[in-house]
Amino acid sequence: MAHTMNEAKQTLKTLEQRYRLLQQQQTTFIHALERTRVNANDRVKGVRNLQQVRNYLDNYCNNSTDKRILSHFLDTCTQLANLCVMLAAMQSETSSARGITEETTNLLRATNNLSALRAKYPHDVLNHLSCDEAKNFYGGVVSLIPIVLDNIREAVSRMESSQQQSCIMGTRDAAGQINRRPSATKPGYSSDKQSTGVQTRVSQGDSSLQINKTNGYIDSFKPAWRPPGRSYTT
């Protein structure tokens, strides 16, 4: 089924709301990652990819709070990836937004290395981490969703701009075709008028008459010649 831009924008709005909830619980999210890393004897390494978070959730979560927040994070990432697929399906091969959606889809791959990923201003997710946490452990994983949302917003904006330009061009083309249409000619009227200096042909039905412009009478009804000097009555 073909998706519409309104559906994509509504999905984006829903995911933005989901992220706001996660953002409000960032401390809970970090504590959940910390506890599961301890349970997995994995404290030396930072959180590098989504597959690692999935492993912590499936195998090393011991309480419902950690399961809930990690599930919320992973489910949001999955829905963002699905939205990228939706947007990609709505684009043409030459769309200016295609590169952004492909890049974002790659960011959300389960094995993509997030270690060097950092969200920049105006995002403040890194400000809620210690320098050690941001640099070595959680800077990438907390930066993922804000960067993905920024990319998707940019892709949607470009796609809308492209659609508006296409509509404008289509309207102009339609108007041009209307203006180029020939004007209608009234029945029985000929726009080609031919005349000579002496005679004009009048066409009416099947008859053809000659008008003499010098004497002002129709040749077909011209009176018979009569000698001058006499008075005649008709």
Short mmCIF file of C-alpha atoms in Angstrom, two decimals:
data_model
loop_
_atom_site.label_atom_id
_atom_site.label_comp_id
_atom_site.label_asym_id
_atom_site.label_seq_id
_atom_site.Cartn_x
_atom_site.Cartn_y
_atom_site.Cartn_z
CA MET A 1 0.00 0.00 0.00
CA ALA A 2 1.36 3.41 -0.95
CA HIS A 3 2.00 5.73 1.96
CA THR A 4 1.26 9.44 2.00
CA MET A 5 3.26 12.33 3.37
CA ASN A 6 0.58 12.94 6.01
CA GLU A 7 1.01 9.37 7.29
CA ALA A 8 4.77 9.82 7.47
CA LYS A 9 4.45 13.11 9.34
CA GLN A 10 1.98 11.62 11.80
CA THR A 11 4.35 8.70 12.45
CA LEU A 12 7.22 11.13 12.97
CA LYS A 13 5.14 13.11 15.46
CA THR A 14 4.36 9.94 17.43
CA LEU A 15 8.04 8.96 17.53
CA GLU A 16 9.03 12.44 18.70
CA GLN A 17 6.64 12.01 21.62
CA ARG A 18 8.15 8.61 22.42
CA TYR A 19 11.62 10.11 22.42
CA ARG A 20 10.57 12.93 24.76
CA LEU A 21 9.51 10.29 27.29
CA LEU A 22 12.86 8.55 26.92
CA GLN A 23 14.69 11.86 27.21
CA GLN A 24 12.94 12.58 30.50
CA GLN A 25 14.14 9.21 31.78
CA GLN A 26 17.71 9.35 30.52
CA THR A 27 19.12 8.76 33.99
CA THR A 28 16.99 5.62 34.35
CA PHE A 29 18.19 4.48 30.92
CA ILE A 30 21.86 4.95 31.85
CA HIS A 31 21.39 3.12 35.17
CA ALA A 32 19.74 0.22 33.32
CA LEU A 33 22.67 0.00 30.94
CA GLU A 34 25.11 0.19 33.83
CA ARG A 35 23.46 -2.63 35.77
CA THR A 36 23.13 -4.91 32.77
CA ARG A 37 26.76 -4.29 31.80
CA VAL A 38 27.79 -5.35 35.30
CA ASN A 39 25.65 -8.48 35.07
CA ALA A 40 27.24 -9.27 31.71
CA ASN A 41 30.78 -8.69 33.08
CA ASP A 42 31.12 -6.12 30.32
CA ARG A 43 32.13 -3.00 32.20
CA VAL A 44 35.36 -2.43 30.34
CA LYS A 45 33.74 -1.83 26.97
CA GLY A 46 31.30 0.94 26.11
CA VAL A 47 27.90 0.43 24.50
CA ARG A 48 28.83 0.17 20.82
CA ASN A 49 25.66 -0.88 18.98
CA LEU A 50 22.00 -1.79 19.25
CA GLN A 51 22.74 -5.49 19.16
CA GLN A 52 24.63 -5.09 22.42
CA VAL A 53 21.67 -3.35 24.05
CA ARG A 54 19.39 -6.15 22.82
CA ASN A 55 21.72 -8.71 24.38
CA TYR A 56 21.61 -6.89 27.71
CA LEU A 57 17.80 -6.77 27.59
CA ASP A 58 17.31 -10.40 26.65
CA ASN A 59 19.93 -11.97 28.92
CA TYR A 60 20.99 -9.67 31.75
CA CYS A 61 17.97 -7.68 32.93
CA ASN A 62 16.94 -8.54 36.51
CA ASN A 63 14.14 -6.04 37.13
CA SER A 64 11.09 -4.69 35.35
CA THR A 65 12.29 -1.07 35.34
CA ASP A 66 15.41 -1.92 33.36
CA LYS A 67 13.41 -4.10 30.97
CA ARG A 68 10.84 -1.37 30.41
CA ILE A 69 13.32 1.42 29.63
CA LEU A 70 15.57 -0.70 27.42
CA SER A 71 12.54 -2.05 25.54
CA HIS A 72 11.27 1.50 25.06
CA PHE A 73 14.62 2.52 23.58
CA LEU A 74 14.91 -0.45 21.22
CA ASP A 75 11.26 -0.27 20.11
CA THR A 76 11.69 3.42 19.27
CA CYS A 77 14.78 2.63 17.18
CA THR A 78 12.86 -0.11 15.34
CA GLN A 79 9.98 2.24 14.55
CA LEU A 80 12.40 4.91 13.34
CA ALA A 81 13.98 2.36 11.00
CA ASN A 82 10.51 1.46 9.68
CA LEU A 83 9.78 5.14 9.08
CA CYS A 84 13.00 5.43 7.05
CA VAL A 85 11.83 2.51 4.91
CA MET A 86 8.47 4.24 4.42
CA LEU A 87 10.13 7.50 3.35
CA ALA A 88 12.49 5.67 0.98
CA ALA A 89 9.51 4.02 -0.72
CA MET A 90 7.90 7.42 -1.29
CA GLN A 91 10.93 8.90 -3.04
CA SER A 92 12.08 8.82 -6.64
CA GLU A 93 15.57 7.65 -7.60
CA THR A 94 16.73 11.27 -7.97
CA SER A 95 15.15 12.60 -4.78
CA SER A 96 17.37 14.95 -2.80
CA ALA A 97 16.25 13.21 0.42
CA ARG A 98 17.32 9.71 -0.63
CA GLY A 99 20.87 10.09 0.66
CA ILE A 100 19.63 11.20 4.08
CA THR A 101 17.23 8.28 4.48
CA GLU A 102 19.89 5.78 3.43
CA GLU A 103 22.37 7.27 5.90
CA THR A 104 19.79 7.16 8.69
CA THR A 105 18.84 3.57 7.92
CA ASN A 106 22.51 2.62 8.24
CA LEU A 107 22.76 4.39 11.60
CA LEU A 108 19.91 2.23 12.90
CA ARG A 109 21.40 -1.10 11.81
CA ALA A 110 21.80 -3.46 14.76
CA THR A 111 25.56 -3.85 14.24
CA ASN A 112 26.40 -0.24 13.35
CA ASN A 113 29.17 1.11 15.59
CA LEU A 114 27.85 4.08 17.58
CA SER A 115 31.02 4.78 19.54
CA ALA A 116 31.98 7.97 17.66
CA LEU A 117 28.42 9.32 17.33
CA ARG A 118 27.80 12.59 19.17
CA ALA A 119 24.67 14.75 19.17
CA LYS A 120 25.47 18.43 18.83
CA TYR A 121 23.74 21.62 19.91
CA PRO A 122 20.85 22.21 20.51
CA HIS A 123 20.69 18.65 21.88
CA ASP A 124 21.89 18.39 25.47
CA VAL A 125 21.91 14.62 26.04
CA LEU A 126 25.66 14.61 26.59
CA ASN A 127 25.37 17.29 29.26
CA HIS A 128 23.58 14.80 31.52
CA LEU A 129 26.54 12.41 31.45
CA SER A 130 29.89 12.63 33.18
CA CYS A 131 32.89 13.20 30.93
CA ASP A 132 33.93 9.57 31.35
CA GLU A 133 30.44 8.26 30.57
CA ALA A 134 30.07 10.49 27.51
CA LYS A 135 33.51 9.74 26.10
CA ASN A 136 33.92 6.05 26.83
CA PHE A 137 30.57 4.38 27.43
CA TYR A 138 27.24 6.02 26.54
CA GLY A 139 27.90 9.06 24.36
CA GLY A 140 27.03 7.24 21.15
CA VAL A 141 23.95 5.37 22.30
CA VAL A 142 22.29 8.46 23.81
CA SER A 143 23.11 10.50 20.67
CA LEU A 144 21.55 8.04 18.25
CA ILE A 145 17.86 8.95 18.42
CA PRO A 146 18.28 12.77 18.40
CA ILE A 147 20.52 12.57 15.32
CA VAL A 148 18.12 10.16 13.58
CA LEU A 149 15.14 12.45 14.27
CA ASP A 150 17.02 15.44 12.88
CA ASN A 151 17.81 13.49 9.71
CA ILE A 152 14.22 12.38 9.25
CA ARG A 153 12.90 15.92 9.71
CA GLU A 154 15.32 17.13 7.06
CA ALA A 155 14.27 14.34 4.69
CA VAL A 156 10.56 15.14 5.16
CA SER A 157 11.23 18.85 4.61
CA ARG A 158 13.06 18.17 1.34
CA MET A 159 10.37 15.81 0.12
CA GLU A 160 7.61 18.33 0.84
CA SER A 161 9.55 21.07 -0.96
CA SER A 162 10.01 18.79 -3.97
CA GLN A 163 6.29 17.92 -4.03
CA GLN A 164 5.33 21.61 -3.89
CA GLN A 165 7.65 22.44 -6.79
CA SER A 166 6.17 19.58 -8.81
CA CYS A 167 2.64 20.87 -8.16
CA ILE A 168 3.63 24.39 -9.23
CA MET A 169 5.24 23.12 -12.44
CA GLY A 170 2.19 20.96 -13.16
CA THR A 171 -0.14 23.94 -12.71
CA ARG A 172 1.96 26.07 -15.05
CA ASP A 173 2.04 23.35 -17.70
CA ALA A 174 -1.74 22.95 -17.52
CA ALA A 175 -2.25 26.71 -17.85
CA GLY A 176 0.10 26.81 -20.85
CA GLN A 177 -1.83 24.07 -22.61
CA ILE A 178 -5.10 25.95 -22.12
CA ASN A 179 -3.62 29.17 -23.51
CA ARG A 180 -2.33 27.36 -26.59
CA ARG A 181 -5.73 25.96 -27.58
CA PRO A 182 -7.23 27.56 -30.81
CA SER A 183 -10.26 29.79 -30.34
CA ALA A 184 -13.60 28.41 -31.50
CA THR A 185 -15.01 29.66 -34.81
CA LYS A 186 -18.71 30.36 -35.06
CA PRO A 187 -20.65 28.07 -37.45
CA GLY A 188 -21.35 29.58 -40.88
CA TYR A 189 -18.68 32.25 -40.43
CA SER A 190 -15.49 32.30 -42.46
CA SER A 191 -12.55 34.22 -41.08
CA ASP A 192 -10.87 34.34 -44.52
CA LYS A 193 -12.18 37.33 -46.41
CA GLN A 194 -11.14 37.82 -50.02
CA SER A 195 -12.04 40.93 -51.97
CA THR A 196 -10.99 42.68 -55.21
CA GLY A 197 -11.16 46.32 -56.23
CA VAL A 198 -14.25 45.73 -58.41
CA GLN A 199 -16.36 42.92 -57.10
CA THR A 200 -17.15 41.10 -53.85
CA ARG A 201 -18.55 37.57 -53.85
CA VAL A 202 -21.46 37.04 -51.48
CA SER A 203 -22.14 33.47 -50.47
CA GLN A 204 -25.54 32.57 -49.09
CA GLY A 205 -26.83 28.98 -49.14
CA ASP A 206 -26.18 27.57 -52.62
CA SER A 207 -26.57 30.87 -54.55
CA SER A 208 -23.72 33.08 -55.77
CA LEU A 209 -24.34 36.72 -56.66
CA GLN A 210 -22.12 39.43 -58.12
CA ILE A 211 -22.28 42.97 -56.70
CA ASN A 212 -21.09 45.81 -58.89
CA LYS A 213 -19.42 48.32 -56.56
CA THR A 214 -19.51 51.14 -59.17
CA ASN A 215 -23.32 51.18 -59.83
CA GLY A 216 -24.46 49.60 -56.59
CA TYR A 217 -26.76 46.88 -57.97
CA ILE A 218 -26.59 43.13 -58.18
CA ASP A 219 -25.55 41.92 -61.64
CA SER A 220 -28.16 39.18 -61.71
CA PHE A 221 -30.96 41.78 -61.49
CA LYS A 222 -29.40 44.43 -63.79
CA PRO A 223 -32.21 46.06 -66.02
CA ALA A 224 -32.10 45.61 -69.80
CA TRP A 225 -30.29 48.29 -71.80
CA ARG A 226 -32.55 51.00 -73.27
CA PRO A 227 -31.69 53.74 -75.78
CA PRO A 228 -31.28 57.18 -74.31
CA GLY A 229 -33.68 60.06 -75.01
CA ARG A 230 -36.93 58.24 -74.38
CA SER A 231 -39.01 57.99 -71.28
CA TYR A 232 -39.90 54.49 -70.18
CA THR A 233 -42.26 53.31 -67.53
CA THR A 234 -42.01 50.01 -65.85
#
